[in-house]
Tab-separated table of C-alpha atoms in Angstrom:
chain	number	residue	atom	x	y	z
A	166	MET	CA	25.428	-34.326	93.868
A	167	GLY	CA	24.720	-35.860	97.255
A	168	ASN	CA	23.698	-39.475	97.706
A	169	SER	CA	20.275	-38.376	98.970
A	170	GLU	CA	19.569	-36.999	95.482
A	171	ILE	CA	20.406	-40.249	93.708
A	172	GLU	CA	17.658	-42.653	92.717
A	173	GLU	CA	19.448	-45.711	91.436
A	174	VAL	CA	18.243	-47.408	88.287
A	175	ILE	CA	17.640	-51.115	88.083
A	176	LYS	CA	20.226	-52.794	85.870
A	177	PRO	CA	21.412	-56.355	86.470
A	178	GLU	CA	24.888	-56.908	87.882
A	179	HIS	CA	27.571	-58.566	85.737
A	180	GLU	CA	31.215	-59.109	86.568
A	181	PHE	CA	33.130	-59.662	83.349
A	182	VAL	CA	31.396	-61.929	80.865
A	183	ASP	CA	32.003	-62.436	77.134
A	184	TYR	CA	29.575	-60.171	75.263
A	185	LYS	CA	28.989	-62.898	72.667
A	186	THR	CA	27.109	-64.919	75.291
A	187	PHE	CA	24.264	-62.403	74.909
A	188	GLU	CA	21.832	-62.986	72.040
A	189	ALA	CA	22.140	-60.789	68.933
A	190	VAL	CA	18.640	-59.413	68.271
A	191	PRO	CA	18.053	-57.970	64.777
A	192	SER	CA	16.670	-54.454	64.438
A	193	LYS	CA	13.021	-54.215	63.361
A	194	THR	CA	13.684	-51.074	61.306
A	195	VAL	CA	17.280	-51.231	59.972
A	196	GLU	CA	18.432	-54.146	57.850
A	197	GLY	CA	21.887	-55.413	58.890
A	198	SER	CA	21.727	-53.933	62.411
A	199	SER	CA	21.486	-55.979	65.621
A	200	GLN	CA	22.126	-55.502	69.331
A	201	ARG	CA	23.222	-57.624	72.271
A	202	ILE	CA	21.660	-56.312	75.495
A	203	ILE	CA	24.036	-56.644	78.463
A	204	ALA	CA	21.908	-54.805	81.032
A	205	GLN	CA	18.709	-52.795	80.704
A	206	ILE	CA	16.183	-50.760	82.661
A	207	PRO	CA	13.005	-52.777	82.044
A	208	GLY	CA	10.554	-51.211	79.613
A	209	THR	CA	12.989	-48.583	78.334
A	210	GLU	CA	15.703	-48.102	75.708
A	211	VAL	CA	18.183	-47.354	78.494
A	212	ALA	CA	20.590	-50.239	78.185
A	213	THR	CA	24.180	-51.337	78.086
A	214	ARG	CA	24.636	-53.069	74.765
A	215	ILE	CA	26.836	-54.157	71.907
A	216	LEU	CA	25.582	-52.644	68.640
A	217	GLU	CA	26.580	-54.629	65.557
A	218	LEU	CA	26.243	-53.149	62.065
A	219	GLY	CA	26.851	-55.430	59.100
A	220	ALA	CA	28.753	-54.293	56.016
A	221	GLY	CA	26.626	-51.811	54.061
A	222	THR	CA	24.197	-51.046	56.889
A	223	ASP	CA	22.407	-47.696	56.585
A	224	THR	CA	20.474	-46.458	59.640
A	225	SER	CA	18.583	-43.756	57.707
A	226	PRO	CA	15.214	-45.467	58.404
A	227	ASP	CA	15.701	-44.522	62.080
A	228	GLY	CA	16.584	-40.917	61.177
A	229	VAL	CA	18.441	-38.501	63.435
A	230	GLN	CA	18.542	-39.766	67.026
A	231	ILE	CA	17.792	-37.609	70.096
A	232	HIS	CA	17.586	-39.209	73.564
A	233	ASP	CA	16.584	-38.013	77.034
A	234	PHE	CA	19.421	-40.109	78.521
A	235	TRP	CA	23.214	-40.106	78.436
A	236	GLU	CA	24.948	-42.324	75.886
A	237	GLU	CA	28.656	-43.194	75.989
A	238	LEU	CA	30.355	-45.322	73.370
A	239	TYR	CA	33.536	-47.077	72.285
A	240	ILE	CA	34.030	-48.310	68.703
A	241	ILE	CA	35.427	-51.820	69.038
A	242	GLU	CA	36.037	-52.520	65.368
A	243	GLY	CA	35.130	-51.296	61.904
A	244	SER	CA	33.832	-47.822	61.121
A	245	LEU	CA	30.713	-45.771	60.497
A	246	ILE	CA	29.991	-42.590	58.562
A	247	ASP	CA	27.823	-39.814	60.004
A	248	LEU	CA	25.603	-38.850	57.057
A	249	ARG	CA	24.877	-35.359	58.421
A	250	LEU	CA	28.509	-34.523	59.178
A	251	ASN	CA	29.920	-36.533	56.251
A	252	GLU	CA	32.632	-37.787	58.604
A	253	GLU	CA	33.904	-41.305	59.235
A	254	PHE	CA	34.602	-42.610	62.744
A	255	THR	CA	36.812	-45.638	63.326
A	256	ALA	CA	37.867	-48.267	65.881
A	257	GLY	CA	39.357	-46.818	69.057
A	258	MET	CA	37.167	-43.716	69.059
A	259	VAL	CA	35.011	-42.746	72.043
A	260	ALA	CA	31.911	-40.570	72.444
A	261	CYS	CA	30.085	-38.950	75.356
A	262	ARG	CA	26.623	-37.703	74.393
A	263	PRO	CA	24.479	-35.737	76.836
A	264	PRO	CA	20.669	-35.838	76.638
A	265	GLY	CA	19.311	-33.881	73.659
A	266	MET	CA	22.437	-34.233	71.480
A	267	GLU	CA	21.588	-35.045	67.851
A	268	HIS	CA	23.502	-37.905	66.193
A	269	GLY	CA	23.210	-40.041	63.090
A	270	PRO	CA	21.972	-41.392	60.798
A	271	TRP	CA	24.895	-43.626	59.862
A	272	GLN	CA	26.290	-45.836	57.137
A	273	SER	CA	28.828	-48.581	57.805
A	274	PRO	CA	30.570	-49.588	54.577
A	275	ASN	CA	32.512	-52.506	56.065
A	276	GLY	CA	30.650	-53.194	59.302
A	277	CYS	CA	31.056	-51.856	62.819
A	278	THR	CA	30.834	-53.085	66.432
A	279	ILE	CA	30.208	-50.589	69.253
A	280	PHE	CA	30.001	-50.834	73.050
A	281	GLU	CA	27.303	-48.469	74.353
A	282	VAL	CA	26.326	-47.442	77.873
A	283	ARG	CA	23.041	-45.568	78.289
A	284	TYR	CA	21.817	-44.135	81.593
A	285	TYR	CA	19.810	-41.380	83.243
A	286	ALA	CA	21.885	-38.927	85.306
A	287	ASP	CA	21.952	-35.291	86.390
A	288	GLN	CA	25.609	-34.451	85.895
A	289	GLU	CA	28.189	-32.239	84.259
A	290	LYS	CA	30.316	-34.262	81.857
A	291	GLN	CA	32.038	-32.976	78.737
A	292	GLU	CA	30.356	-33.661	75.381
A	293	HIS	CA	32.331	-35.567	72.755
A	294	GLU	CA	31.234	-36.962	69.421
A	295	PHE	CA	33.679	-39.698	68.425
A	296	VAL	CA	37.329	-38.833	69.056
A	297	ASP	CA	40.406	-41.077	69.210
A	298	PHE	CA	41.023	-41.983	72.878
A	299	LYS	CA	44.770	-41.553	72.328
A	300	THR	CA	44.273	-37.792	72.012
A	301	PHE	CA	43.649	-37.724	75.781
A	302	GLU	CA	46.714	-37.618	78.037
A	303	ALA	CA	47.747	-40.816	79.840
A	304	VAL	CA	48.148	-39.851	83.515
A	305	PRO	CA	50.123	-42.336	85.661
A	306	SER	CA	48.568	-43.644	88.875
A	307	LYS	CA	50.014	-42.223	92.106
A	308	THR	CA	49.582	-45.539	93.911
A	309	VAL	CA	49.958	-48.372	91.375
A	310	GLU	CA	53.110	-48.708	89.289
A	311	GLY	CA	52.382	-49.454	85.636
A	312	SER	CA	48.810	-48.114	85.739
A	313	SER	CA	47.580	-44.977	83.964
A	314	GLN	CA	44.286	-43.482	82.831
A	315	ARG	CA	43.040	-41.270	80.012
A	316	ILE	CA	40.066	-39.187	81.185
A	317	ILE	CA	37.498	-38.689	78.414
A	318	ALA	CA	34.832	-36.915	80.485
A	319	GLN	CA	34.478	-36.294	84.218
A	320	ILE	CA	32.257	-34.773	86.869
A	321	PRO	CA	34.610	-32.098	88.250
A	322	GLY	CA	36.142	-32.879	91.625
A	323	THR	CA	35.052	-36.521	91.655
A	324	GLU	CA	36.215	-39.968	90.505
A	325	VAL	CA	33.105	-40.250	88.364
A	326	ALA	CA	34.588	-40.305	84.894
A	327	THR	CA	34.611	-41.933	81.506
A	328	ARG	CA	38.129	-43.176	80.950
A	329	ILE	CA	40.528	-45.579	79.319
A	330	LEU	CA	42.399	-47.530	82.008
A	331	GLU	CA	45.782	-48.836	80.832
A	332	LEU	CA	47.663	-51.470	82.815
A	333	GLY	CA	51.206	-52.317	81.749
A	334	ALA	CA	52.522	-55.888	81.691
A	335	GLY	CA	52.992	-57.109	85.261
A	336	THR	CA	50.838	-54.421	86.879
A	337	ASP	CA	49.435	-55.358	90.298
A	338	THR	CA	46.723	-53.106	91.780
A	339	SER	CA	47.015	-54.584	95.299
A	340	PRO	CA	48.180	-51.212	96.728
A	341	ASP	CA	44.664	-49.885	96.001
A	342	GLY	CA	43.036	-52.923	97.650
A	343	VAL	CA	39.460	-54.045	97.071
A	344	GLN	CA	37.408	-51.312	95.384
A	345	ILE	CA	33.893	-50.287	96.465
A	346	HIS	CA	32.205	-47.265	94.857
A	347	ASP	CA	29.010	-45.316	95.484
A	348	PHE	CA	28.525	-44.970	91.713
A	349	TRP	CA	27.809	-47.274	88.787
A	350	GLU	CA	30.726	-48.594	86.755
A	351	GLU	CA	30.387	-50.279	83.348
A	352	LEU	CA	33.364	-51.644	81.438
A	353	TYR	CA	34.600	-53.240	78.223
A	354	ILE	CA	38.017	-54.942	78.015
A	355	ILE	CA	39.591	-53.641	74.813
A	356	GLU	CA	42.710	-55.782	74.798
A	357	GLY	CA	44.857	-57.930	77.070
A	358	SER	CA	43.655	-59.526	80.285
A	359	LEU	CA	43.552	-59.130	84.054
A	360	ILE	CA	43.292	-61.569	86.948
A	361	ASP	CA	40.960	-60.967	89.891
A	362	LEU	CA	43.133	-61.848	92.890
A	363	ARG	CA	40.142	-62.551	95.153
A	364	LEU	CA	38.307	-64.766	92.666
A	365	ASN	CA	41.481	-66.211	91.115
A	366	GLU	CA	39.847	-65.775	87.708
A	367	GLU	CA	41.182	-64.244	84.499
A	368	PHE	CA	39.113	-61.900	82.338
A	369	THR	CA	40.026	-61.207	78.720
A	370	ALA	CA	39.395	-58.909	75.741
A	371	GLY	CA	35.760	-58.753	74.645
A	372	MET	CA	34.352	-59.134	78.149
A	373	VAL	CA	31.893	-56.635	79.655
A	374	ALA	CA	30.908	-55.751	83.220
A	375	CYS	CA	28.049	-53.860	84.874
A	376	ARG	CA	28.778	-53.013	88.515
A	377	PRO	CA	26.146	-51.361	90.717
A	378	PRO	CA	27.156	-49.157	93.658
A	379	GLY	CA	28.572	-51.151	96.557
A	380	MET	CA	29.829	-54.090	94.506
A	381	GLU	CA	33.315	-55.249	95.565
A	382	HIS	CA	35.917	-55.791	92.834
A	383	GLY	CA	39.669	-56.247	92.571
A	384	PRO	CA	42.479	-56.117	93.288
A	385	TRP	CA	43.951	-57.181	89.936
A	386	GLN	CA	47.078	-58.376	88.239
A	387	SER	CA	47.686	-58.007	84.509
A	388	PRO	CA	50.443	-60.391	83.365
A	389	ASN	CA	50.638	-59.077	79.797
A	390	GLY	CA	48.936	-55.686	80.042
A	391	CYS	CA	45.331	-54.603	79.609
A	392	LYS	CA	43.237	-51.717	78.243
A	393	ILE	CA	39.704	-51.089	79.510
A	394	PHE	CA	36.970	-48.603	78.556
A	395	GLU	CA	35.120	-47.523	81.718
A	396	VAL	CA	31.980	-45.454	82.211
A	397	ARG	CA	31.241	-44.278	85.747
A	398	TYR	CA	28.090	-42.402	86.735
A	399	TYR	CA	25.574	-41.601	89.450
A	400	ALA	CA	22.241	-42.825	88.131
A	401	ASN	CA	18.735	-41.497	88.544
A	402	LYS	CA	15.416	-42.029	86.795
C-alpha cells in the first residue's frame, strides 16, 4: 500500500499515560461492563480503549458482534468465556480480528480487563481469535542486544505488525536511534518499565500510547526489563 492511498484517521496523540486516568464509562446495555476511551475517531465506535468486565458480566444483550473495522486485543487480567465456542480465554492472550469476523457474546465469571485497538485499514494481516502470545517465537533484534519481538500478525514485507516487544533488563535501544514511522502505533505496557532517553521520563506497566505517523519516540533504556503489546497499522476511513 503506497502512502498516496492512505487517508489517515483522526485519533488524538498520547505518549504513555496511565489508562486509569481515563474515565470508566458504564455500558448502556450490559450490566457490569464499562470502557475507558484512550483515543477515538469522533462519532464512531472506532476507538482505542480499555474494556472492563466485572465478575459475572454477561454480554449476551449485545449479541454476536460484527464490525466493519479491525479490532486487536490483549487480555490484561482475568478471563472471559465465548458462549458460542464454549471456550475460555485468559490473561496474556492476544487477538487480531479482521472486519466481518464474528465474536462473542461473552461471560466473565471473575472479571476481565482488555486493551483494544480498533481502526479502519485495507491490509493483509493474519486472523487470530485469542491465543497465548508465548506460542509465537521470540526473534532477537539484529541491532539491539537484549531486545526481541513476537510477531502476532504482519503485513508481509513491512514493519507493520502486531507484536509483543520484550526488552531484557539493561536493554538500551540507542543503536536504533530516534524512531519515526509512516504508520500508526498503539501500545500497552504489560510489565516492567522503560525510560525515554530524550524526555528523561520513565513509563511503567499499565500505561498506554497512541502515536500517529511522524511522531518521534525513543530511544529507550529498560533497567529491569519490559514487555509491550504493540499494534501498528496504516489507517484509512
